[in-house]
């Protein structure tokens, strides 16, 4: 079929009077929907399809199978592994128009959503109904639920609430064969063989497309309070974590370096938390449900100062002040964006974080002393974000070429620490060459076998995770 015939056929598949989908072919739309935040691979999609229903998605998948055309899912396009990039003439299936909250069950504390529901939209819906959806990250205002589940997104509350997969009661998916599966039917207990939900969660659209998800909600946290501490040394991050966890149930434990905070302060709109400068900072969040909890927090803070782990600190006295302290952490990415950072999203078990981070920092600094390294991350769950800033006098192409060597060194250390080359952003295309640092040959063979069972023609997000 010619391109014109394919586009005409797609328009017929998704355009109905009851549910008018769209097909976009304008160059600006192809560029917008054909890429994510990585901006490494130039987008070259054939067309953009915006379906309105699961049945329309099914029709597109069956058409793609018949004509051996690749399909790439597109959510909020906030990914950092090129998992939503269409670089080889694929059809992009964007879920922007499948953005409805379909059903709410107060007794079960569940809400059924289409895949295009934005994370913040779900959070606000939960709050309006006196409940809480705890999965949260800086891109909550634009990331979509389908994309979150397809990468098993984590974010800032994992230490207390877990990853996206922990909040899924049920899924509706269209497989690579074009079958519609209604998985788990929202049951709390369903011990009837393989739980296929968890194959699609984190699969990056390579097995099929998530079109609906029933998400679990929980009670709203009470009086969330934030404590920012200046740490004397990197190893003190674990000392402080263990100390506070002995008496408090933390909802977040974040980490950032002095260099990271300097960029945030220079970016404007945020003030330093205190006058004392420290090499590293920790941000703790907890529910101050009583005076006793606050007393415990202050006692723990004083003990950490006495032991030399903490140089200074500040605790929020209001919700507004707590939100302001969070900006020290959440504005890091936007503050360093103009410097074209090379980003890496890696993880190890929590106890290994200090040695792991120090080893990577030493290797990069030794070989590239002119590179500025920015560290931050969800240190309470072992997830670190390595950001290397491009020197102003270095061409972007030269910088990324040098970073490819950095990748090799970093992932060799990841392998030695038995960590992950991708903690929460997925594999996509950027991490694909390094999958073997985390997964064994046998594991990868099984992954490919699962892919073949659900997507025998290889049309679902081709070239992602593995070839």
XYZ file of C-alpha atoms in Angstrom:
467
model
C 0.000 0.000 0.000
C 1.110 3.554 -0.674
C 1.372 6.096 2.127
C -1.774 7.781 0.876
C -3.697 4.505 0.926
C -2.491 3.701 4.448
C -3.556 7.125 5.738
C -6.964 6.827 4.047
C -7.467 3.376 5.590
C -6.526 4.649 9.041
C -9.002 7.521 8.766
C -11.750 5.055 7.932
C -10.835 2.856 10.918
C -10.942 5.577 13.592
C -13.515 8.023 12.256
C -17.046 7.191 13.377
C -19.984 9.454 14.160
C -20.143 8.296 17.777
C -16.395 8.379 18.481
C -14.539 10.542 15.966
C -10.853 9.745 16.175
C -8.213 11.629 14.227
C -5.346 10.981 11.835
C -2.655 13.680 11.658
C -0.060 14.066 8.913
C 1.039 17.686 9.233
C 4.850 17.908 9.586
C 4.573 19.772 12.891
C 2.314 17.032 14.294
C 4.659 14.318 13.046
C 7.501 16.057 14.858
C 5.531 16.616 18.093
C 4.088 13.121 18.409
C 7.060 11.270 16.957
C 9.517 11.952 19.790
C 9.882 12.129 23.547
C 12.141 14.171 25.839
C 15.319 12.420 24.647
C 15.525 14.373 21.375
C 18.342 12.069 20.234
C 16.655 10.342 17.294
C 14.958 12.500 14.653
C 11.252 11.605 14.436
C 10.045 10.133 11.130
C 6.543 8.710 11.661
C 4.254 7.987 8.747
C 1.144 9.279 10.504
C -0.345 9.988 13.923
C -3.526 8.175 14.949
C -5.577 9.470 17.881
C -8.221 6.824 18.628
C -11.179 7.325 20.961
C -11.961 3.726 21.953
C -10.316 0.383 22.655
C -12.077 -1.027 19.602
C -10.479 1.608 17.383
C -7.064 0.715 18.804
C -7.829 -2.937 18.046
C -8.756 -2.079 14.462
C -5.474 -0.185 13.975
C -3.448 -3.087 15.413
C -5.155 -5.602 13.124
C -4.567 -3.332 10.133
C -0.887 -2.967 11.077
C -0.556 -6.750 11.306
C -2.103 -7.255 7.879
C 0.240 -4.695 6.335
C 3.361 -5.343 8.496
C 3.567 -1.733 9.684
C 5.176 -0.822 13.005
C 3.148 0.934 15.723
C 4.610 3.230 18.380
C 2.587 4.249 21.462
C 2.598 7.885 22.514
C 1.441 9.194 25.891
C 2.718 12.379 27.502
C 6.033 11.959 25.649
C 8.005 12.700 28.824
C 10.170 9.567 28.605
C 13.953 9.674 28.732
C 14.843 6.390 26.983
C 13.402 7.027 23.494
C 10.709 4.448 24.150
C 8.067 6.599 22.409
C 10.169 7.644 19.405
C 8.994 6.781 15.889
C 12.157 7.071 13.804
C 11.491 4.589 10.990
C 8.179 5.371 9.322
C 5.947 3.814 11.976
C 2.375 4.799 12.780
C 2.161 6.581 16.136
C -0.851 5.649 18.253
C -1.356 8.616 20.597
C -3.756 8.350 23.528
C -4.414 12.053 24.101
C -8.099 11.678 23.153
C -8.634 8.632 25.380
C -8.486 10.740 28.534
C -11.688 10.014 30.425
C -12.238 8.802 33.970
C -14.814 6.093 33.273
C -15.902 4.786 36.652
C -15.292 5.293 40.378
C -16.018 2.773 43.125
C -15.883 4.313 46.587
C -16.273 0.985 48.377
C -13.375 -0.631 46.531
C -11.394 2.621 46.404
C -10.749 2.119 42.691
C -11.077 4.331 39.638
C -11.196 3.107 36.027
C -9.398 5.389 33.579
C -8.522 5.490 29.910
C -4.830 5.347 29.095
C -4.588 9.031 28.181
C -5.624 10.292 31.625
C -2.877 12.625 32.854
C -1.249 11.710 36.178
C -2.231 15.011 37.784
C -5.801 14.537 36.520
C -5.970 11.229 38.402
C -4.413 12.785 41.506
C -6.971 15.617 41.452
C -9.862 13.189 40.932
C -8.738 11.182 43.942
C -8.454 14.327 46.065
C -11.926 15.510 45.003
C -13.262 12.203 46.331
C -11.411 12.384 49.636
C -8.740 9.879 48.578
C -5.151 9.849 47.345
C -3.208 8.554 44.345
C 0.389 8.493 45.583
C 2.491 7.897 42.464
C 4.054 11.301 41.783
C 6.887 12.874 39.799
C 7.911 16.196 38.288
C 6.161 15.405 34.981
C 2.803 14.630 36.642
C 1.209 17.554 34.811
C 1.858 16.046 31.382
C 2.665 12.323 31.726
C -0.197 9.932 30.969
C -1.326 6.873 32.878
C -0.730 4.457 29.989
C 2.846 5.646 29.649
C 3.393 5.514 33.415
C 2.285 1.884 33.479
C 4.182 0.962 30.326
C 7.403 2.097 32.017
C 6.308 1.177 35.573
C 7.068 4.747 36.640
C 8.193 5.314 40.216
C 8.901 8.878 41.305
C 9.291 10.527 44.672
C 7.014 8.429 46.928
C 8.309 4.910 46.207
C 9.872 4.499 49.654
C 6.355 4.508 51.142
C 3.959 3.669 48.318
C 5.877 1.624 45.755
C 5.893 1.763 41.957
C 3.025 2.241 39.505
C 2.447 -1.520 39.235
C 1.541 -1.653 42.927
C -1.590 0.428 42.269
C -3.073 -1.495 39.331
C -6.240 -3.460 40.093
C -6.996 -4.308 36.474
C -5.986 -3.584 32.887
C -7.607 -3.618 29.488
C -5.079 -4.180 26.708
C -4.925 -4.768 22.982
C -2.241 -7.364 22.292
C 0.128 -7.377 19.357
C -2.154 -9.951 17.725
C -5.121 -7.614 18.036
C -6.903 -9.395 20.890
C -8.625 -7.394 23.632
C -7.818 -8.762 27.102
C -9.536 -7.681 30.316
C -6.919 -8.579 32.911
C -7.687 -9.406 36.582
C -11.129 -7.719 36.515
C -10.133 -5.503 39.452
C -10.023 -8.386 41.932
C -8.009 -8.121 45.142
C -7.530 -11.889 45.124
C -7.285 -13.848 41.879
C -4.997 -16.859 42.089
C -5.726 -18.411 38.684
C -2.373 -18.784 37.020
C -0.115 -16.189 35.424
C -0.985 -12.581 36.215
C -0.675 -11.056 32.761
C -1.108 -7.528 34.114
C 2.491 -7.500 35.174
C 3.795 -8.474 31.743
C 2.218 -5.384 30.197
C 3.320 -3.105 33.051
C 6.887 -2.093 32.182
C 6.753 -3.618 28.667
C 6.968 -0.196 26.949
C 4.207 -1.124 24.507
C 6.205 -3.984 22.990
C 3.575 -6.651 23.791
C 0.467 -4.557 23.177
C -1.177 -1.298 24.156
C -2.804 -0.525 27.499
C -6.124 1.222 26.766
C -7.731 1.259 30.225
C -6.515 0.781 33.781
C -8.340 0.418 37.073
C -6.204 2.103 39.684
C -6.325 1.638 43.445
C -6.537 4.697 45.682
C -5.731 5.141 49.369
C -6.398 7.568 52.208
C -5.022 11.073 52.030
C -1.835 11.586 54.071
C -2.217 13.849 57.072
C -0.150 17.021 57.571
C 2.777 16.168 55.306
C 5.883 17.827 56.681
C 9.218 18.329 54.952
C 12.665 18.384 56.534
C 15.723 19.448 54.475
C 19.100 18.524 55.940
C 22.626 19.524 54.952
C 24.801 16.400 55.123
C 28.457 16.319 56.097
C 29.361 13.397 53.836
C 27.784 11.107 51.269
C 27.853 8.081 53.575
C 25.715 10.072 56.018
C 22.742 9.710 53.662
C 22.366 6.120 54.872
C 23.072 7.016 58.500
C 20.303 9.617 58.457
C 17.891 7.344 56.594
C 18.320 4.505 59.073
C 18.028 6.872 62.019
C 14.765 8.470 60.891
C 13.235 5.203 59.709
C 13.722 3.775 63.186
C 10.878 5.993 64.457
C 9.107 7.574 61.473
C 7.299 6.208 58.414
C 8.845 8.361 55.681
C 6.790 9.150 52.594
C 9.854 10.405 50.710
C 13.627 10.488 51.096
C 15.304 12.466 48.324
C 18.911 13.445 47.761
C 20.755 16.127 45.780
C 24.266 17.508 45.639
C 25.397 21.059 46.423
C 26.053 21.604 42.704
C 22.458 20.621 41.941
C 21.088 23.119 44.465
C 23.340 25.875 43.119
C 21.750 25.490 39.697
C 18.260 25.630 41.208
C 19.096 28.794 43.148
C 20.671 30.434 40.089
C 17.559 29.547 38.085
C 15.526 31.780 40.416
C 12.216 31.519 42.290
C 13.720 29.318 45.039
C 15.675 30.374 48.127
C 18.392 28.479 49.970
C 16.911 26.499 52.885
C 19.557 27.786 55.331
C 22.861 29.699 55.307
C 25.155 26.725 55.959
C 26.583 25.141 52.803
C 26.846 21.352 52.693
C 28.252 18.978 50.047
C 24.980 16.998 49.957
C 21.385 17.467 51.014
C 18.560 15.149 52.000
C 14.852 15.932 51.810
C 12.631 13.901 54.111
C 8.835 13.909 54.108
C 6.590 12.370 56.760
C 3.121 12.673 58.238
C 3.208 14.853 61.348
C 0.005 13.412 62.778
C 0.724 14.407 66.368
C 2.969 16.504 68.566
C 4.796 13.298 69.471
C 5.790 12.714 65.856
C 7.161 16.251 65.587
C 9.034 15.802 68.859
C 10.524 12.540 67.550
C 11.591 14.260 64.332
C 13.332 17.087 66.182
C 15.040 14.643 68.561
C 16.318 12.614 65.610
C 17.552 15.786 63.923
C 19.474 16.833 67.040
C 21.009 13.363 67.360
C 22.171 13.481 63.728
C 23.792 16.880 64.334
C 25.526 15.611 67.486
C 26.930 12.624 65.581
C 28.340 14.929 62.900
C 26.138 13.567 60.127
C 24.085 16.745 59.665
C 25.435 20.304 59.458
C 22.141 22.194 59.419
C 18.468 21.750 58.650
C 15.027 23.306 58.336
C 11.550 21.886 58.885
C 8.374 23.144 57.226
C 5.802 24.914 59.380
C 3.021 25.012 56.776
C 1.898 23.347 53.565
C 3.141 26.362 51.611
C 6.601 26.086 53.151
C 6.658 22.321 52.533
C 5.867 22.911 48.853
C 8.611 25.535 48.712
C 11.195 23.126 50.119
C 10.141 20.494 47.576
C 11.064 22.979 44.825
C 14.737 22.556 45.770
C 14.465 18.990 44.484
C 11.814 19.226 41.788
C 13.322 22.166 39.894
C 16.707 20.528 39.351
C 15.926 19.083 35.926
C 14.541 22.327 34.507
C 17.420 24.363 35.959
C 20.094 22.261 34.238
C 18.180 21.709 30.970
C 19.884 24.629 29.148
C 23.238 22.883 29.668
C 22.118 19.888 27.543
C 22.687 17.278 30.257
C 23.577 13.667 29.591
C 21.193 11.758 31.859
C 21.409 8.314 33.376
C 18.778 6.658 35.543
C 20.355 3.830 37.544
C 19.705 1.899 40.745
C 21.187 -0.452 43.320
C 19.914 -1.770 46.629
C 19.742 1.066 49.146
C 22.633 -0.077 51.335
C 25.073 0.062 48.405
C 24.244 3.622 47.313
C 27.177 5.572 48.874
C 29.955 3.352 47.524
C 28.199 2.998 44.176
C 27.799 6.747 43.730
C 31.335 7.549 44.855
C 32.822 5.020 42.447
C 30.938 6.385 39.448
C 31.703 9.973 40.419
C 35.426 9.179 40.702
C 35.607 7.422 37.330
C 33.861 10.220 35.437
C 35.822 12.961 37.215
C 39.143 11.216 36.563
C 38.584 10.853 32.818
C 36.655 14.081 32.200
C 37.701 16.616 34.843
C 36.058 19.434 32.853
C 32.617 17.804 33.040
C 30.304 19.103 35.758
C 28.465 16.240 37.460
C 25.046 16.774 39.024
C 23.659 14.088 41.322
C 20.113 13.765 42.619
C 17.592 11.031 43.039
C 15.209 8.915 45.065
C 17.953 7.673 47.341
C 15.472 6.115 49.748
C 14.760 3.400 47.171
C 18.258 3.213 45.636
C 17.480 5.209 42.479
C 20.092 7.761 41.399
C 20.041 10.251 38.538
C 23.469 10.985 37.074
C 23.560 14.203 35.045
C 26.695 15.331 33.219
C 26.533 18.887 31.871
C 27.955 19.745 28.487
C 30.885 22.173 28.657
C 29.888 25.409 26.954
C 32.845 25.288 24.539
C 32.203 21.670 23.432
C 30.096 20.716 20.435
C 27.006 18.675 21.262
C 28.103 15.847 18.972
C 31.523 15.593 20.646
C 29.920 15.686 24.075
C 27.495 12.836 23.377
C 30.288 10.793 21.797
C 32.344 11.106 24.978
C 29.269 10.210 27.016
C 29.020 6.900 25.177
C 32.328 5.971 26.802
C 30.907 7.186 30.121
C 28.018 4.767 29.586
C 30.386 1.823 29.361
C 32.200 2.734 32.573
C 28.990 3.497 34.462
C 27.236 0.299 33.426
C 30.259 -1.853 34.216
C 30.004 -0.480 37.759
C 26.228 -1.067 37.729
C 26.823 -4.686 36.740
C 29.407 -5.184 39.483
C 26.968 -3.806 42.074
C 24.179 -5.980 40.602
C 22.111 -2.904 39.861
C 19.854 -1.759 37.029
C 20.793 0.308 33.988
C 17.269 1.741 34.041
C 15.574 2.284 37.383
C 12.325 3.874 36.204
C 12.573 5.297 32.670
C 12.557 2.039 30.739
C 14.948 0.652 28.135
C 13.603 2.114 24.902
C 16.391 2.674 22.419
C 18.913 4.544 24.552
C 19.434 1.705 27.054
C 18.954 -1.143 24.575
C 22.704 -1.683 23.911
C 23.294 -2.013 27.661
C 20.489 -4.382 28.636
C 22.962 -7.232 29.157
C 24.560 -5.370 32.065
C 21.388 -6.040 34.076
C 19.752 -9.010 32.348
C 21.390 -12.390 31.685
C 21.390 -14.038 28.254
C 18.835 -16.549 29.493
C 16.546 -13.783 30.781
C 16.743 -11.901 27.484
C 15.896 -15.093 25.602
C 12.770 -15.529 27.738
C 11.838 -11.881 27.195
C 12.057 -12.395 23.450
C 9.931 -15.526 23.752
C 7.219 -13.577 25.568
C 7.401 -10.870 22.898
C 6.924 -13.475 20.171
C 3.847 -14.938 21.889
C 2.032 -11.607 22.116
C 3.415 -9.918 18.984
C 4.409 -12.563 16.417
C 4.753 -10.050 13.576
C 6.941 -7.667 15.587
C 4.774 -4.603 14.946
C 4.472 -3.336 18.543
C 6.975 -0.570 19.254
C 9.648 -2.254 17.116
C 13.300 -1.749 18.018
C 12.594 -0.985 21.675
C 14.136 -2.971 24.590
C 15.798 -5.353 22.077
C 15.941 -5.817 18.301
